Coordinates of C-alpha atoms in Angstrom, one line a residue:
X475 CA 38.4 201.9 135.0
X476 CA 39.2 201.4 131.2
X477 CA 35.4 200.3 130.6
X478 CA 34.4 203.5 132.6
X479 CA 36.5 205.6 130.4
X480 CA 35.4 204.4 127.5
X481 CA 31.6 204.7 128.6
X482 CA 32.6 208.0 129.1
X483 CA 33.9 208.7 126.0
X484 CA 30.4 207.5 124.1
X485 CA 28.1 209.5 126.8
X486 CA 30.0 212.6 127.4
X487 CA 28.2 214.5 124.0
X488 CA 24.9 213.7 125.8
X489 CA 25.4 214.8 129.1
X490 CA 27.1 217.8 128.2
X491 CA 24.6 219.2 126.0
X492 CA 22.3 219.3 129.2
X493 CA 21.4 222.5 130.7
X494 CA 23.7 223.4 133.9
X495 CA 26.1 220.6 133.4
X496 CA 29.9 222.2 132.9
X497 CA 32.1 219.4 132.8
X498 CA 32.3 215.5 133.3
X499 CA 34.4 213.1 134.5
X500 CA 35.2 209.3 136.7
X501 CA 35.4 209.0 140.5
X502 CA 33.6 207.8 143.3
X503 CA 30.2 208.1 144.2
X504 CA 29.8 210.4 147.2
X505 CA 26.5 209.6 149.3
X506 CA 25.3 211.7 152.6
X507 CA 29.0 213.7 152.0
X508 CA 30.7 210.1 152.3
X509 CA 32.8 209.0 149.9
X510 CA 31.9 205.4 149.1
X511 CA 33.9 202.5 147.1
X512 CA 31.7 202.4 144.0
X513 CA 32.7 203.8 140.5
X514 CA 30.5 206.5 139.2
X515 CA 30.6 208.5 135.7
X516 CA 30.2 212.4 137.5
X517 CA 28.5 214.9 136.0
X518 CA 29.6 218.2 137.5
X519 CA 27.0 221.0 137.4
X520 CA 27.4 224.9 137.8
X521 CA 23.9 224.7 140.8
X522 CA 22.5 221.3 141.9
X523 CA 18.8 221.6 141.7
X524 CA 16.1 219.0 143.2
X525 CA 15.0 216.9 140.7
X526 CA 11.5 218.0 140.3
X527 CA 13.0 221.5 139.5
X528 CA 14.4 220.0 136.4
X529 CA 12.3 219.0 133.6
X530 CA 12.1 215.9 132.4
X531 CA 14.4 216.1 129.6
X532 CA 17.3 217.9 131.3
X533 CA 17.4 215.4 134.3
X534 CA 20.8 213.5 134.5
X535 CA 20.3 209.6 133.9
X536 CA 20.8 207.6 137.5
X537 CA 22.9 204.5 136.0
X538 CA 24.5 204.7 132.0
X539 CA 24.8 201.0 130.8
X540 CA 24.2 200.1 135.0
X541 CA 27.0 202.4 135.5
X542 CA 25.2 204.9 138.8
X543 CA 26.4 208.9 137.6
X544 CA 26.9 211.1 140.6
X545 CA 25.9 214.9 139.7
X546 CA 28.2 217.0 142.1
X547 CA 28.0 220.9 142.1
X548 CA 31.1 223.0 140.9
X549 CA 29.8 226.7 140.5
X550 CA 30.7 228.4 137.5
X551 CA 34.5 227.3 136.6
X552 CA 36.5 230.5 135.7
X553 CA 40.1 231.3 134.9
X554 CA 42.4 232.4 138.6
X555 CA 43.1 235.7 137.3
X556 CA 46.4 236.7 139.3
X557 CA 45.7 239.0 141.9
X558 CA 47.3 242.0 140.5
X559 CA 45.0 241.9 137.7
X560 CA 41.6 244.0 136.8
X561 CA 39.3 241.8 138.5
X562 CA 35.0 243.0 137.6
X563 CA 33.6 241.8 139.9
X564 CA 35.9 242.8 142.3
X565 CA 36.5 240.1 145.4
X566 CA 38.8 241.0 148.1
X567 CA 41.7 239.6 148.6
X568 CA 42.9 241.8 145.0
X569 CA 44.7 244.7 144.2
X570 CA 43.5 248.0 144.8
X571 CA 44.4 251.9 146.2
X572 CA 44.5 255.3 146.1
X573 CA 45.7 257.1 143.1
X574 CA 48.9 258.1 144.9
X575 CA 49.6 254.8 146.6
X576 CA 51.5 252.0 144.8
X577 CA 48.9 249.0 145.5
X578 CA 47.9 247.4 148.4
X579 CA 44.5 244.8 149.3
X580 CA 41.0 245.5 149.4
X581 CA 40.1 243.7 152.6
X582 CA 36.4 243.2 152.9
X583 CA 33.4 244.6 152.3
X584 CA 31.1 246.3 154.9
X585 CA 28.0 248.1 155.6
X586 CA 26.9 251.8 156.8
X587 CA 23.9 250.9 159.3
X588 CA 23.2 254.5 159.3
X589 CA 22.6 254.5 155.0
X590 CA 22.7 250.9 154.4
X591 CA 25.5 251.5 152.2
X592 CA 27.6 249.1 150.9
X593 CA 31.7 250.3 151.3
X594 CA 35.1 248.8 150.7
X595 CA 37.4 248.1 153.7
X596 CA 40.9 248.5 153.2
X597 CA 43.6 250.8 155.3
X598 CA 43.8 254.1 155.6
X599 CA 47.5 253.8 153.8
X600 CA 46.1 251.6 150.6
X601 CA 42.7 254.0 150.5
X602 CA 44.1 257.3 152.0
X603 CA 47.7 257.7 151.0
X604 CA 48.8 257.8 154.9
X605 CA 47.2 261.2 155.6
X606 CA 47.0 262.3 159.5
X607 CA 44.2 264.6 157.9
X608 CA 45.5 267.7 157.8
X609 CA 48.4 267.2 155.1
X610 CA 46.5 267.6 152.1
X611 CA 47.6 264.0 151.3
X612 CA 44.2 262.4 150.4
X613 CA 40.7 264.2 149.8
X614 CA 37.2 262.7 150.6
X615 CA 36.2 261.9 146.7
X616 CA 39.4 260.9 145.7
X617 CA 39.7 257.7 143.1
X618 CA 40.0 254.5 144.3
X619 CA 41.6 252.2 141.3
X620 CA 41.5 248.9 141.0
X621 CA 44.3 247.2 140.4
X622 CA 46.4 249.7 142.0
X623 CA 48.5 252.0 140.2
X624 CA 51.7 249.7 140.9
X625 CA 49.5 247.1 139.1
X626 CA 48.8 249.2 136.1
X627 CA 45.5 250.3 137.4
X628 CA 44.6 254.0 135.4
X629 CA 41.8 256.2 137.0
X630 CA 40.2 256.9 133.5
X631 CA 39.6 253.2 133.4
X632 CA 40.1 251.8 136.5
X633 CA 38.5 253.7 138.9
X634 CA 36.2 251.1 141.2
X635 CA 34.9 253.4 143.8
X636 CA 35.6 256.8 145.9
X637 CA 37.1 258.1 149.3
X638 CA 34.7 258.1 151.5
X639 CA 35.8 258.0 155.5
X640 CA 38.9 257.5 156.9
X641 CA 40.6 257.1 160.3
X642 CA 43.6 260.1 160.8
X643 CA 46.8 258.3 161.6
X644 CA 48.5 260.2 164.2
X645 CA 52.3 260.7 163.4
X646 CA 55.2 260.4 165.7
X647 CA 57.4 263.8 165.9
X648 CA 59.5 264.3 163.3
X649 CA 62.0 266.4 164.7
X650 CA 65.7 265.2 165.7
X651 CA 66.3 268.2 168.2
X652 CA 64.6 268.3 171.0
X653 CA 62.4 271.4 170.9
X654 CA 62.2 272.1 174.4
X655 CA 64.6 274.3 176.0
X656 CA 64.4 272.0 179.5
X657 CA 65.7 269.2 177.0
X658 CA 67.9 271.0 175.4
X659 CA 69.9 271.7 178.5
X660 CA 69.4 268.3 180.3
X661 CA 71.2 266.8 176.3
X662 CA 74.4 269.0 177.0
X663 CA 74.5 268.3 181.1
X664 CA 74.5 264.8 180.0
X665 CA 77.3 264.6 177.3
X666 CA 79.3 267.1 179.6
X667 CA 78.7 264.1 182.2
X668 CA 79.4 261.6 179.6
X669 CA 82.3 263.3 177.9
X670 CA 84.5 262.8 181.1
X671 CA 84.3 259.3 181.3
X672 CA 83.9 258.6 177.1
X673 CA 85.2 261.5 175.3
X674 CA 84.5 259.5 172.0
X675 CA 80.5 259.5 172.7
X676 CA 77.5 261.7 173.0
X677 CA 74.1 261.6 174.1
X678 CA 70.9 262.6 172.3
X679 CA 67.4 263.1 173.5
X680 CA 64.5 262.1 171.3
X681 CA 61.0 263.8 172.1
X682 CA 58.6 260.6 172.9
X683 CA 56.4 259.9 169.9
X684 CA 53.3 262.3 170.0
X685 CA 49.7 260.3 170.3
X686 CA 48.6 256.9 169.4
X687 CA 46.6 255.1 167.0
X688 CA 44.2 252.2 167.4
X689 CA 43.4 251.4 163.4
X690 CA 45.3 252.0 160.3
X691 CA 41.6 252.0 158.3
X692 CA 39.8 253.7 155.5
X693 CA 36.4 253.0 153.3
X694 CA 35.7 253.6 149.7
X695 CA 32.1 253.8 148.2
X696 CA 31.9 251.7 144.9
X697 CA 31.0 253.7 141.7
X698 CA 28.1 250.4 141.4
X699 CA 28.1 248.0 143.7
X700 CA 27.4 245.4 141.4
X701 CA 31.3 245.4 140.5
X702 CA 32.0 244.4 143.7
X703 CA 31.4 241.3 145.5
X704 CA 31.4 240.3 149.5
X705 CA 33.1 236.8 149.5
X706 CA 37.1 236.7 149.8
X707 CA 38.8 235.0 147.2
X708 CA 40.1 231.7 148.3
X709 CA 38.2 232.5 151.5
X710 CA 34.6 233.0 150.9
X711 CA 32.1 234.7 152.9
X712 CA 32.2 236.0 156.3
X713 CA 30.3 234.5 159.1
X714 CA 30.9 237.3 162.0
X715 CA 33.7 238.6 164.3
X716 CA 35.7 237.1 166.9
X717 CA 38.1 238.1 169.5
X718 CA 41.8 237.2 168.5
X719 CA 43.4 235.5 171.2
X720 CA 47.0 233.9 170.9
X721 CA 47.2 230.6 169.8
X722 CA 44.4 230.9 167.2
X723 CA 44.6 229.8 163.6
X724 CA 44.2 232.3 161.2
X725 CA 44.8 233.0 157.6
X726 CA 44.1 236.1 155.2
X727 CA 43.5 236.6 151.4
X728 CA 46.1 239.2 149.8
X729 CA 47.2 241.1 147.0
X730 CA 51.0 240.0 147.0
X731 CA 51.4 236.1 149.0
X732 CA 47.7 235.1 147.9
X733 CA 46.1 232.8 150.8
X734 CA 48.6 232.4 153.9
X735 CA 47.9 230.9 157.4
X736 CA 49.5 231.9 160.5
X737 CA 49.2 231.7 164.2
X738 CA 48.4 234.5 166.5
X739 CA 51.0 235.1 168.9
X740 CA 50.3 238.1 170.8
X741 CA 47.4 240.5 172.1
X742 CA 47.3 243.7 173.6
X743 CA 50.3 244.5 171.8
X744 CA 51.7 248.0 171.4
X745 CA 54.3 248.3 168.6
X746 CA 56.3 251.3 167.0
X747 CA 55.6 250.9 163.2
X748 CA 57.8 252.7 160.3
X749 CA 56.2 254.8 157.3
X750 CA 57.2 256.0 154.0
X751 CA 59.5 259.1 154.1
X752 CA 61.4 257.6 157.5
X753 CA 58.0 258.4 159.5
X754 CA 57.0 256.5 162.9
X755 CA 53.7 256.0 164.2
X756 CA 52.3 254.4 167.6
X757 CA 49.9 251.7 167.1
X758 CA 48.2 250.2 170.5
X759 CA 45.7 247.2 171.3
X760 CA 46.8 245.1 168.2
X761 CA 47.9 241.6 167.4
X762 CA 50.8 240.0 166.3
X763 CA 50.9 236.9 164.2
X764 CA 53.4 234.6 162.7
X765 CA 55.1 235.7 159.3
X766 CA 52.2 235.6 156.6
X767 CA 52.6 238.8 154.8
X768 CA 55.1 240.7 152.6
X769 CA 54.0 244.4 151.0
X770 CA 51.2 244.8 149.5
X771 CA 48.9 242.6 151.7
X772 CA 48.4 246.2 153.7
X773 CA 44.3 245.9 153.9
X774 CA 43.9 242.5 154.1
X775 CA 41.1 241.0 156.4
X776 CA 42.4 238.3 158.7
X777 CA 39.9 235.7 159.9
X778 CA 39.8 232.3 161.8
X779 CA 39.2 228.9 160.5
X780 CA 35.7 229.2 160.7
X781 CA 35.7 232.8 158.6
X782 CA 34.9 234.7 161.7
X783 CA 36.7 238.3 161.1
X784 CA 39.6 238.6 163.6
X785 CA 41.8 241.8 162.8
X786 CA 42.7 243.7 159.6
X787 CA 46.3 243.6 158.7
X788 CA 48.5 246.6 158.0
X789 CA 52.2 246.1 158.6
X790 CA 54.9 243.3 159.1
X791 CA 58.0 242.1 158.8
X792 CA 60.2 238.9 157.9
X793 CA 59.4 237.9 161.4
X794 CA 55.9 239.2 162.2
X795 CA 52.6 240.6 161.3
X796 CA 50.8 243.2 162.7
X797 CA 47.0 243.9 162.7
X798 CA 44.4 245.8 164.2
X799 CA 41.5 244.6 166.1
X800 CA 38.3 244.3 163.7
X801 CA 36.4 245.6 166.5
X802 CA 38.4 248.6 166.7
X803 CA 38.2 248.9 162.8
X804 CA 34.4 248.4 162.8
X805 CA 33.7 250.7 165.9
X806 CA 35.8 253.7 164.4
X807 CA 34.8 254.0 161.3
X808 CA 31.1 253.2 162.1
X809 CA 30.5 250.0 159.7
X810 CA 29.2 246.5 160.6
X811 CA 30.0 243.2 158.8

């Protein structure tokens, strides 16, 4: 390959100076998407047009000194910004949030049939600082920064977009007492009971959590959507929805762990799931995975290997990950993908 390398050295000026071509380099020719045996000098273009789309002057030579070139499309080459950065466009799979959140991932991005808007998917904790609605938490409006605020992002600079929508999350009681006289009395029969037997133990009664919740989801409405773009970093576009069903392979694009692949274990799952400020909240008709989050991923879309949208993730552990059914998330909030 030293005669290739040195045919590249003389030719490289050439073929560089030609419209669309970003780079060059030695490999193998690749013919109907099949490698072959045969050394090539590869010109490596940001689009690969048909030839007769390209004038004359600007086509790339078939042989150099009966050396065959091979022109092979690489998009635009760019710096991998980290994900905690100010990314304009913004893909998901970055940091973004409310202004009173620390940071979490800006999932996808989806579209209002009734306005044909285009909005930013994330959850209701990354977009709408938790709020069950009434707590004065989060108003429609609010600013939606990108990177978060964790991430450095400021709202005089920062600010990518607006509350728009988002789905109440329904608390578990926070009281310790039981409320209810009934209770009350049934707590002290029992440790009377109880004290007999084990002098050094008491009983308590907890009041069962209070409603359920299907989705932990928001939207945001960009300031111009033309600083936002649909395909997921490391992930590209989306091509539809699909039912999780355990076994599957999936994988999701986030703010903290970047591109991770799991395995879903478990459906119809209902799971008990911890909130800031030692809050609880019932979450039904989700799916577990594998381990392939840590914080921060909250928002992230989770898709198969085919890029079909399977759930959005919002919580986890060391052990687990939890996420809600995208057809829950769509259906709620009234979006399509």
């Amino acid at each position: 390959m030293k005669d290739h390398r040195r045919l590249l050295e003389r030719y490289h000026p050439r073929l560089m100076s030609l419209p669309n071509v970003v780079g060059v380099g030695l490999g193998y020719k690749v013919t109907g998407q099949e490698t072959t045996s045969e050394r090539c000098l590869a010109v490596f273009v940001s689009a690969k047009l048909p030839p007769e789309a390209v004038p004359a002057a600007a086509l790339v030579p078939k042989k150099l000194d009966d050396v065959p070139t091979d022109v092979v499309e690489v998009g635009q080459i760019q710096i991998h910004a980290g994900r905690t950065e100010r990314w304009r466009p913004v893909p998901p799979g970055v940091s973004i949030g409310h202004i009173r959140v620390t940071a979490g991932t800006l999932g996808t991005l989806v579209s209002e049939p009734s306005t044909g808007r285009l909005l930013i998917l994330s959850n209701n904790h990354v977009l709408a600082n938790e709020s069950d609605g009434t707590d004065g938490r989060c108003a429609v409006g609010d600013p939606i920064v990108q990177p978060g605020v964790h991430d450095k992002g400021n709202p005089e600079t920062d600010t990518i977009g607006r509350l728009v929508k988002f789905i109440p999350i329904r608390f578990a009681s926070q009281s310790q007492e039981p409320s209810c006289p009934t209770a009350r009395r049934f707590e002290n029969v029992l440790n009377r009971l109880v004290g007999l037997f084990w002098p050094d133990y008491f009983v308590k009664v907890f009041k069962q959590p209070s409603g359920e919740n299907l989705v932990d989801a928001a939207l945001a409405a960009p300031l111009d959507p033309a600083e936002v773009q649909p395909e997921i970093l490391e992930i590209g576009a989306v091509q539809g929805v699909v039912e999780a069903k355990p076994g599957m392979a999936v994988k999701k694009s986030g703010r903290t762990t970047g591109l991770t692949h799991g395995q879903v274990t478990h459906v119809a799952v209902r799971m008990i799931v911890g909130f800031s400020g030692g809050r609880s909240a019932v979450f039904t008709d989700q799916f577990l995975t594998g381990p392939m989050s840590s914080p921060g991923d909250s928002g992230s879309l989770v898709l198969n290997g085919q890029n079909q949208a399977v759930g959005l993730l919002f919580a986890g552990s060391d052990r687990a990950t939890v996420c809600n059914r995208i057809q829950n998330v769509l259906g709620l909030l009234g979006v399509a993908l």
